[in-house]
Structures are given as C-alpha cells and as structure tokens.
mmCIF file of C-alpha atoms in Angstrom:
data_model
loop_
_atom_site.group_PDB
_atom_site.id
_atom_site.type_symbol
_atom_site.label_atom_id
_atom_site.label_comp_id
_atom_site.label_asym_id
_atom_site.label_seq_id
_atom_site.Cartn_x
_atom_site.Cartn_y
_atom_site.Cartn_z
ATOM 1 C CA MET A 1 -18.457 -17.745 -26.938
ATOM 2 C CA TRP A 2 -15.113 -16.777 -25.197
ATOM 3 C CA ASP A 3 -13.638 -13.563 -26.636
ATOM 4 C CA ILE A 4 -10.824 -14.627 -29.060
ATOM 5 C CA ARG A 5 -8.773 -12.007 -27.503
ATOM 6 C CA MET A 6 -8.531 -14.059 -24.417
ATOM 7 C CA ASN A 7 -5.718 -15.998 -26.060
ATOM 8 C CA ASN A 8 -3.346 -12.905 -25.363
ATOM 9 C CA TYR A 9 -1.470 -13.853 -22.178
ATOM 10 C CA ASP A 10 1.013 -10.946 -22.243
ATOM 11 C CA ASN A 11 0.037 -7.643 -21.092
ATOM 12 C CA ASN A 12 1.383 -5.839 -24.147
ATOM 13 C CA ASN A 13 -1.524 -3.357 -24.585
ATOM 14 C CA THR A 14 -3.173 -5.338 -27.318
ATOM 15 C CA ALA A 15 -6.299 -5.390 -25.126
ATOM 16 C CA ARG A 16 -8.013 -2.247 -23.763
ATOM 17 C CA ARG A 17 -7.837 -2.949 -20.057
ATOM 18 C CA TYR A 18 -6.442 -5.840 -17.862
ATOM 19 C CA VAL A 19 -7.288 -6.562 -14.245
ATOM 20 C CA GLY A 20 -3.764 -7.677 -13.386
ATOM 21 C CA TYR A 21 -0.155 -7.651 -14.177
ATOM 22 C CA VAL A 22 2.544 -10.064 -13.014
ATOM 23 C CA SER A 23 6.077 -8.892 -13.178
ATOM 24 C CA GLN A 24 9.540 -9.450 -11.595
ATOM 25 C CA LEU A 25 8.977 -6.781 -9.118
ATOM 26 C CA GLY A 26 5.561 -7.565 -8.136
ATOM 27 C CA THR A 27 1.865 -8.111 -8.978
ATOM 28 C CA THR A 28 -0.336 -5.189 -9.863
ATOM 29 C CA GLN A 29 -4.036 -5.309 -10.030
ATOM 30 C CA LEU A 30 -7.161 -3.494 -10.540
ATOM 31 C CA HIS A 31 -9.703 -4.164 -7.746
ATOM 32 C CA LEU A 32 -12.731 -2.132 -6.314
ATOM 33 C CA ARG A 33 -11.459 0.008 -3.330
ATOM 34 C CA ASN A 34 -13.455 2.360 -0.848
ATOM 35 C CA PRO A 35 -12.400 5.735 -1.642
ATOM 36 C CA ILE A 36 -12.896 7.008 1.795
ATOM 37 C CA ILE A 37 -10.660 4.463 3.110
ATOM 38 C CA ILE A 38 -7.957 5.572 0.695
ATOM 39 C CA ALA A 39 -8.665 9.271 1.637
ATOM 40 C CA TRP A 40 -8.214 8.331 5.401
ATOM 41 C CA TRP A 41 -4.741 6.805 4.721
ATOM 42 C CA SER A 42 -3.764 9.852 3.042
ATOM 43 C CA ILE A 43 -4.948 11.834 5.898
ATOM 44 C CA ALA A 44 -2.929 9.571 8.341
ATOM 45 C CA TYR A 45 0.120 10.066 6.337
ATOM 46 C CA PRO A 46 0.340 11.638 2.792
ATOM 47 C CA GLY A 47 1.325 9.116 0.204
ATOM 48 C CA PHE A 48 -0.202 6.113 1.856
ATOM 49 C CA GLY A 49 -3.459 6.397 -0.168
ATOM 50 C CA HIS A 50 -1.328 6.343 -3.337
ATOM 51 C CA LEU A 51 0.750 3.505 -2.412
ATOM 52 C CA LEU A 52 -2.402 1.637 -1.610
ATOM 53 C CA LEU A 53 -3.582 2.244 -5.293
ATOM 54 C CA SER A 54 -0.160 1.144 -6.590
ATOM 55 C CA LYS A 55 0.700 4.720 -7.544
ATOM 56 C CA TYR A 56 4.274 4.305 -6.471
ATOM 57 C CA LEU A 57 6.159 7.218 -7.845
ATOM 58 C CA ARG A 58 3.387 9.584 -6.640
ATOM 59 C CA GLY A 59 3.106 7.924 -3.267
ATOM 60 C CA MET A 60 6.726 7.968 -2.589
ATOM 61 C CA ALA A 61 7.137 11.550 -3.472
ATOM 62 C CA LEU A 62 4.596 12.474 -1.062
ATOM 63 C CA PHE A 63 5.818 10.314 1.556
ATOM 64 C CA ILE A 64 9.249 11.839 1.494
ATOM 65 C CA TRP A 65 7.564 15.360 1.161
ATOM 66 C CA GLU A 66 5.672 14.626 4.398
ATOM 67 C CA MET A 67 8.895 13.535 6.261
ATOM 68 C CA VAL A 68 10.932 16.501 5.222
ATOM 69 C CA ILE A 69 8.217 19.184 5.831
ATOM 70 C CA ASN A 70 7.108 17.541 9.053
ATOM 71 C CA LEU A 71 10.557 17.558 10.671
ATOM 72 C CA ASN A 72 11.255 21.092 9.654
ATOM 73 C CA ALA A 73 7.949 22.407 10.799
ATOM 74 C CA HIS A 74 8.294 20.344 13.994
ATOM 75 C CA LEU A 75 4.698 19.286 13.541
ATOM 76 C CA ASN A 76 5.132 16.097 15.375
ATOM 77 C CA GLU A 77 6.717 17.745 18.428
ATOM 78 C CA ALA A 78 3.697 20.225 18.382
ATOM 79 C CA ILE A 79 1.506 17.287 18.295
ATOM 80 C CA ILE A 80 3.089 15.701 21.250
ATOM 81 C CA TYR A 81 2.781 18.904 23.279
ATOM 82 C CA THR A 82 -0.949 19.063 22.125
ATOM 83 C CA PHE A 83 -1.370 15.658 23.654
ATOM 84 C CA ILE A 84 -0.210 16.563 27.130
ATOM 85 C CA GLY A 85 -2.430 19.695 26.990
ATOM 86 C CA ASP A 86 0.754 22.241 26.628
ATOM 87 C CA PHE A 87 -0.638 24.339 23.708
ATOM 88 C CA GLU A 88 1.451 27.367 24.369
ATOM 89 C CA GLN A 89 4.565 25.252 23.867
ATOM 90 C CA ALA A 90 2.978 23.457 20.846
ATOM 91 C CA LYS A 91 2.534 26.877 19.197
ATOM 92 C CA ALA A 92 6.056 27.890 20.132
ATOM 93 C CA VAL A 93 7.748 25.088 18.457
ATOM 94 C CA LEU A 94 5.864 25.231 14.892
ATOM 95 C CA ASP A 95 7.794 26.847 12.370
ATOM 96 C CA THR A 96 5.108 28.465 10.137
ATOM 97 C CA ARG A 97 7.332 29.156 7.116
ATOM 98 C CA TRP A 98 7.344 25.316 6.728
ATOM 99 C CA LEU A 99 4.094 24.842 7.970
ATOM 100 C CA MET A 100 2.560 26.874 5.117
ATOM 101 C CA LEU A 101 3.985 24.762 2.572
ATOM 102 C CA TYR A 102 2.720 21.654 4.343
ATOM 103 C CA LEU A 103 -0.917 22.445 4.301
ATOM 104 C CA PRO A 104 -1.582 22.816 0.373
ATOM 105 C CA THR A 105 0.231 19.442 -0.550
ATOM 106 C CA TYR A 106 -1.578 17.644 2.362
ATOM 107 C CA PHE A 107 -4.880 18.628 1.291
ATOM 108 C CA PHE A 108 -4.069 17.607 -2.350
ATOM 109 C CA ALA A 109 -2.836 14.211 -1.261
ATOM 110 C CA THR A 110 -6.092 13.550 0.287
ATOM 111 C CA TRP A 111 -8.182 15.011 -2.663
ATOM 112 C CA ASP A 112 -6.254 13.355 -5.158
ATOM 113 C CA SER A 113 -5.880 9.710 -3.604
ATOM 114 C CA TYR A 114 -9.937 9.995 -3.272
ATOM 115 C CA ARG A 115 -10.422 11.068 -6.928
ATOM 116 C CA THR A 116 -7.957 8.383 -8.156
ATOM 117 C CA ALA A 117 -9.758 5.761 -6.239
ATOM 118 C CA VAL A 118 -13.061 6.459 -7.710
ATOM 119 C CA ASP A 119 -11.598 6.739 -11.480
ATOM 120 C CA MET A 120 -9.868 3.398 -10.743
ATOM 121 C CA ASN A 121 -13.179 1.802 -9.520
ATOM 122 C CA LYS A 122 -14.832 2.693 -12.861
ATOM 123 C CA ILE A 123 -11.683 1.149 -14.719
ATOM 124 C CA THR A 124 -11.858 -1.787 -12.645
ATOM 125 C CA LEU A 125 -15.488 -2.642 -13.593
ATOM 126 C CA LEU A 126 -14.740 -2.053 -17.264
ATOM 127 C CA ALA A 127 -11.715 -4.388 -16.966
ATOM 128 C CA GLN A 128 -13.673 -7.280 -15.269
ATOM 129 C CA ARG A 129 -16.451 -6.716 -17.851
ATOM 130 C CA GLU A 130 -14.063 -7.184 -20.939
ATOM 131 C CA LYS A 131 -12.443 -10.175 -19.256
ATOM 132 C CA HIS A 132 -9.037 -10.030 -21.124
ATOM 133 C CA ARG A 133 -6.339 -12.763 -20.011
ATOM 134 C CA PHE A 134 -3.576 -11.388 -18.380
ATOM 135 C CA ASN A 135 -0.185 -13.134 -17.416
ATOM 136 C CA SER A 136 0.150 -15.100 -14.280
ATOM 137 C CA PHE A 137 3.808 -16.245 -14.375
ATOM 138 C CA VAL A 138 7.083 -14.552 -15.086
ATOM 139 C CA LEU A 139 10.578 -16.045 -15.050
ATOM 140 C CA GLY A 140 13.417 -13.584 -15.288
ATOM 141 C CA ALA A 141 17.101 -13.072 -14.415
ATOM 142 C CA PHE A 142 16.531 -11.539 -11.002
ATOM 143 C CA GLU A 143 13.223 -12.898 -9.838
ATOM 144 C CA ILE A 144 10.440 -15.438 -10.367
ATOM 145 C CA ASN A 145 6.869 -14.289 -9.747
ATOM 146 C CA TYR A 146 3.395 -16.010 -10.072
ATOM 147 C CA LEU A 147 -0.046 -15.915 -8.891
ATOM 148 C CA ASP A 148 -0.866 -18.317 -6.002
ATOM 149 C CA LYS A 149 -2.847 -18.375 -2.906
ATOM 150 C CA ARG A 150 -1.408 -16.885 0.349
ATOM 151 C CA ASN A 151 -2.550 -16.556 3.988
ATOM 152 C CA PRO A 152 -3.599 -12.894 4.651
ATOM 153 C CA ILE A 153 -3.048 -13.423 8.390
ATOM 154 C CA THR A 154 0.574 -14.549 7.802
ATOM 155 C CA ALA A 155 1.073 -11.188 5.818
ATOM 156 C CA LEU A 156 -0.156 -9.076 8.516
ATOM 157 C CA LEU A 157 1.795 -10.790 11.297
ATOM 158 C CA TRP A 158 4.971 -10.486 9.355
ATOM 159 C CA SER A 159 4.243 -6.676 8.828
ATOM 160 C CA PHE A 160 3.616 -6.542 12.644
ATOM 161 C CA ILE A 161 7.066 -8.061 13.341
ATOM 162 C CA MET A 162 8.696 -5.569 10.881
ATOM 163 C CA PRO A 163 6.948 -3.437 8.570
ATOM 164 C CA GLY A 164 7.709 -4.305 4.814
ATOM 165 C CA LEU A 165 8.129 -7.958 5.423
ATOM 166 C CA GLY A 166 4.443 -8.905 4.692
ATOM 167 C CA GLN A 167 5.122 -6.948 1.350
ATOM 168 C CA LEU A 168 7.995 -9.292 0.534
ATOM 169 C CA TYR A 169 5.767 -12.261 1.572
ATOM 170 C CA ILE A 170 3.364 -11.147 -1.230
ATOM 171 C CA HIS A 171 5.974 -10.128 -3.642
ATOM 172 C CA ARG A 172 5.345 -6.359 -3.456
ATOM 173 C CA ILE A 173 9.105 -5.873 -3.925
ATOM 174 C CA VAL A 174 9.131 -2.010 -4.797
ATOM 175 C CA LEU A 175 6.932 -1.106 -1.773
ATOM 176 C CA ALA A 176 8.756 -3.644 0.436
ATOM 177 C CA GLY A 177 12.036 -2.191 -0.064
ATOM 178 C CA PHE A 178 10.846 1.534 0.312
ATOM 179 C CA ILE A 179 9.235 0.665 3.568
ATOM 180 C CA LEU A 180 12.055 -1.350 5.030
ATOM 181 C CA ILE A 181 14.617 1.555 4.182
ATOM 182 C CA TRP A 182 12.470 4.117 6.057
ATOM 183 C CA MET A 183 11.749 1.783 8.892
ATOM 184 C CA VAL A 184 15.594 1.737 9.344
ATOM 185 C CA VAL A 185 15.857 5.266 9.144
ATOM 186 C CA ILE A 186 12.936 6.091 11.489
ATOM 187 C CA THR A 187 13.958 3.378 13.988
ATOM 188 C CA TYR A 188 17.559 4.652 14.045
ATOM 189 C CA TYR A 189 16.566 8.264 14.745
ATOM 190 C CA SER A 190 13.799 7.614 16.929
ATOM 191 C CA HIS A 191 16.118 5.185 19.278
ATOM 192 C CA PHE A 192 13.042 2.904 19.141
ATOM 193 C CA VAL A 193 15.065 -0.331 19.799
ATOM 194 C CA GLU A 194 17.287 1.345 22.521
ATOM 195 C CA GLY A 195 14.066 2.622 24.433
ATOM 196 C CA LEU A 196 12.381 -0.832 23.631
ATOM 197 C CA ASN A 197 15.197 -2.703 25.499
ATOM 198 C CA TYR A 198 14.832 -0.196 28.709
ATOM 199 C CA ILE A 199 11.012 -0.911 28.741
ATOM 200 C CA PHE A 200 11.745 -4.578 28.704
ATOM 201 C CA MET A 201 14.054 -4.199 31.746
ATOM 202 C CA GLY A 202 11.443 -2.199 33.534
ATOM 203 C CA GLU A 203 13.163 1.215 33.273
ATOM 204 C CA ILE A 204 10.215 3.315 32.048
ATOM 205 C CA GLN A 205 11.911 6.538 32.935
ATOM 206 C CA LYS A 206 15.245 5.920 30.981
ATOM 207 C CA ALA A 207 13.023 4.759 28.092
ATOM 208 C CA THR A 208 11.065 8.070 28.094
ATOM 209 C CA GLU A 209 14.392 9.919 28.006
ATOM 210 C CA VAL A 210 16.146 8.125 25.323
ATOM 211 C CA PHE A 211 13.164 8.175 22.810
ATOM 212 C CA ASN A 212 13.140 10.856 20.175
ATOM 213 C CA LYS A 213 9.351 11.509 20.138
ATOM 214 C CA GLU A 214 9.476 13.514 17.133
ATOM 215 C CA TRP A 215 10.668 10.542 14.956
ATOM 216 C CA LEU A 216 8.817 8.066 17.010
ATOM 217 C CA LEU A 217 5.448 9.444 15.900
ATOM 218 C CA PHE A 218 5.997 8.178 12.454
ATOM 219 C CA LEU A 219 6.132 4.553 13.801
ATOM 220 C CA PRO A 220 2.371 4.134 14.432
ATOM 221 C CA SER A 221 1.355 5.253 10.865
ATOM 222 C CA ILE A 222 3.946 3.127 8.896
ATOM 223 C CA TYR A 223 3.065 0.100 11.225
ATOM 224 C CA GLY A 224 -0.804 0.351 10.567
ATOM 225 C CA PHE A 225 -0.182 0.936 6.894
ATOM 226 C CA SER A 226 2.055 -1.916 6.498
ATOM 227 C CA MET A 227 -0.155 -4.302 8.146
ATOM 228 C CA TYR A 228 -3.324 -3.124 6.210
ATOM 229 C CA ASP A 229 -1.750 -3.008 2.822
ATOM 230 C CA ALA A 230 -0.117 -6.557 3.404
ATOM 231 C CA TYR A 231 -3.441 -7.983 4.549
ATOM 232 C CA VAL A 232 -5.816 -6.433 1.971
ATOM 233 C CA ASN A 233 -3.432 -7.094 -0.974
ATOM 234 C CA THR A 234 -3.084 -10.747 0.006
ATOM 235 C CA VAL A 235 -6.906 -10.989 0.045
ATOM 236 C CA GLU A 236 -7.041 -9.316 -3.453
ATOM 237 C CA ASN A 237 -4.170 -11.346 -4.839
ATOM 238 C CA ASN A 238 -5.939 -14.501 -3.897
ATOM 239 C CA LYS A 239 -9.059 -13.363 -5.591
ATOM 240 C CA LEU A 240 -6.895 -12.695 -8.717
ATOM 241 C CA TYR A 241 -5.491 -15.950 -8.517
ATOM 242 C CA ILE A 242 -9.142 -17.601 -8.654
ATOM 243 C CA ARG A 243 -10.133 -15.225 -11.456
ATOM 244 C CA GLU A 244 -7.102 -16.334 -13.646
ATOM 245 C CA GLN A 245 -7.880 -20.060 -12.990
ATOM 246 C CA ARG A 246 -11.457 -19.588 -13.783
ATOM 247 C CA TYR A 247 -10.668 -17.863 -17.053
ATOM 248 C CA TYR A 248 -8.000 -20.752 -17.981
ATOM 249 C CA LEU A 249 -10.609 -23.531 -17.285
ATOM 250 C CA GLN A 250 -13.493 -21.741 -19.066
ATOM 251 C CA GLU A 251 -11.226 -21.137 -22.177
ATOM 252 C CA THR A 252 -9.586 -24.703 -22.128
ATOM 253 C CA TYR A 253 -12.226 -27.056 -20.870
ATOM 254 C CA GLN A 254 -15.716 -25.532 -21.149
ATOM 255 C CA HIS A 255 -17.644 -26.368 -24.343
ATOM 256 C CA PRO A 256 -18.528 -23.417 -26.498
ATOM 257 C CA SER A 257 -22.180 -24.321 -26.266
ATOM 258 C CA PHE A 258 -22.320 -24.321 -22.685
ATOM 259 C CA ARG A 259 -24.700 -21.782 -21.106
ATOM 260 C CA VAL A 260 -25.646 -21.182 -17.502
ATOM 261 C CA ARG A 261 -29.366 -21.699 -17.035
ATOM 262 C CA LYS A 262 -31.357 -18.527 -15.623
ATOM 263 C CA GLU A 263 -34.142 -19.492 -13.321
#
C-alpha cells in the first residue's frame, strides 16, 4: 500500500528526503546528473557547476571570485594573446601575485562540484525510492509558483536572446536575477552592444577597436551556461510535474489492492 507519509504535502522535514520543493523563488529538485558535465562547467567558469546543482550561495561566491581574480590577474587578456600566438606578451601581462590565488580555488571548484554531483546522485536515488509527496503549488505575497509543463526549446531561445530570461521563464528567480545583473555589468564594460552596432553597419575595424576584449571573453561562458541550464531544468521540471501527477493519481484513485503483474 501507498505509504501514509505520502499525505504530507509540505516539505517541512517530516520526511527524510524529498525529490522536489516549490517555493516563491523557484522550483528546486533532485535529479540525476553527470558529474563529468558538472565538473566541465566548473572548468569553463568556476561556480557554474555549483549553480547547476542549485548550490546558489557557493556558486555565486565562486562566480564573483573568478571575476575579481581573473580581471586583476589579467588572465583573459593573456588568453587573447595566446589565441593570436603572442606568447611573450601573454606572459608579460599576467600578474603572478593574483594568478597564484586563482589556481587553488579553481581546482577546488572543479573537484567540489564533481564530488557534490556524485553525492547528490546517491541522495536522488534514495529520495526517488522513498517516494514522499512534495508540494507542487505555492501562493504568496510576492509570487505564485507551481509545477507545470513548459517547452525546453522556448527556454533555450529566451536564454539565447538574453541570458537569464530562460531562467525567468521556468521560475528560477534567484539565478535569473543573478545572471541578468552580471549580464548588464559585462555588456557595459565589454562595450558589446556598441561593437555589435558597428558590426551590423559593416564597420568591423571600429567594432574591433571598441570592444573591451578582456570583458568580452566572459560572454561565451555565461551565454552557454544560461542556455544549457534553462534547457536542462525545463526538461527536469517537466519530469517532476509528471512524477507529482503520478503520485497524486496513485494515492487518490488507484485501488489499494492494485498490483502490477510481473511477466
């Protein structure tokens, strides 16, 4: 028979583990992840791996740390010189005092995101096995949030238009706000919009001159992460919606004596 604990609709720690939690600020859930993919995103930009795991405080701290240390060490500038084969200039612009602070935390971010993904996969399997009911609707003074099915491609496209909008579409308010704020900062200091206008007018040389390449190099990472995060979490939220519906229908309508026949 269905466990009586399934009657608990609020995630108030009366059950041991839940697979999902719906709040005014977003939907948080446990689902299986590839630890290598999580670690790869931490390599691409420290903090991204933790943000994918919904470890927001740790992920945001590592993101800001990367921004501060990278700019002071002139790491992006050195990478640009490396791309054009000017290795001597790349070595000249690097500030080793800041660079030595960069490496330990960079390796920690990669290792910790991988380790956390492995641990959370174990917890996910246990939570799915325990099958405790979780809340699917919240109505508050500031927001309404609920589980429903949404289009992953739509989330991806909104993130392509502007990183953070895909997260807003699937109600990841905290992460959406964080990404949007940093997109404004990066876009402003990189002169991205100004350079893009010159490109549209066919003035490639002016665009090259106006771009701040050190800041511009942050954009591919944040664009790629935002699109990936929006798509994956839309898919997983849809699965969570189906899971919650199945739990409800089994508890409400399925006869207690019903058993699936094994062939």
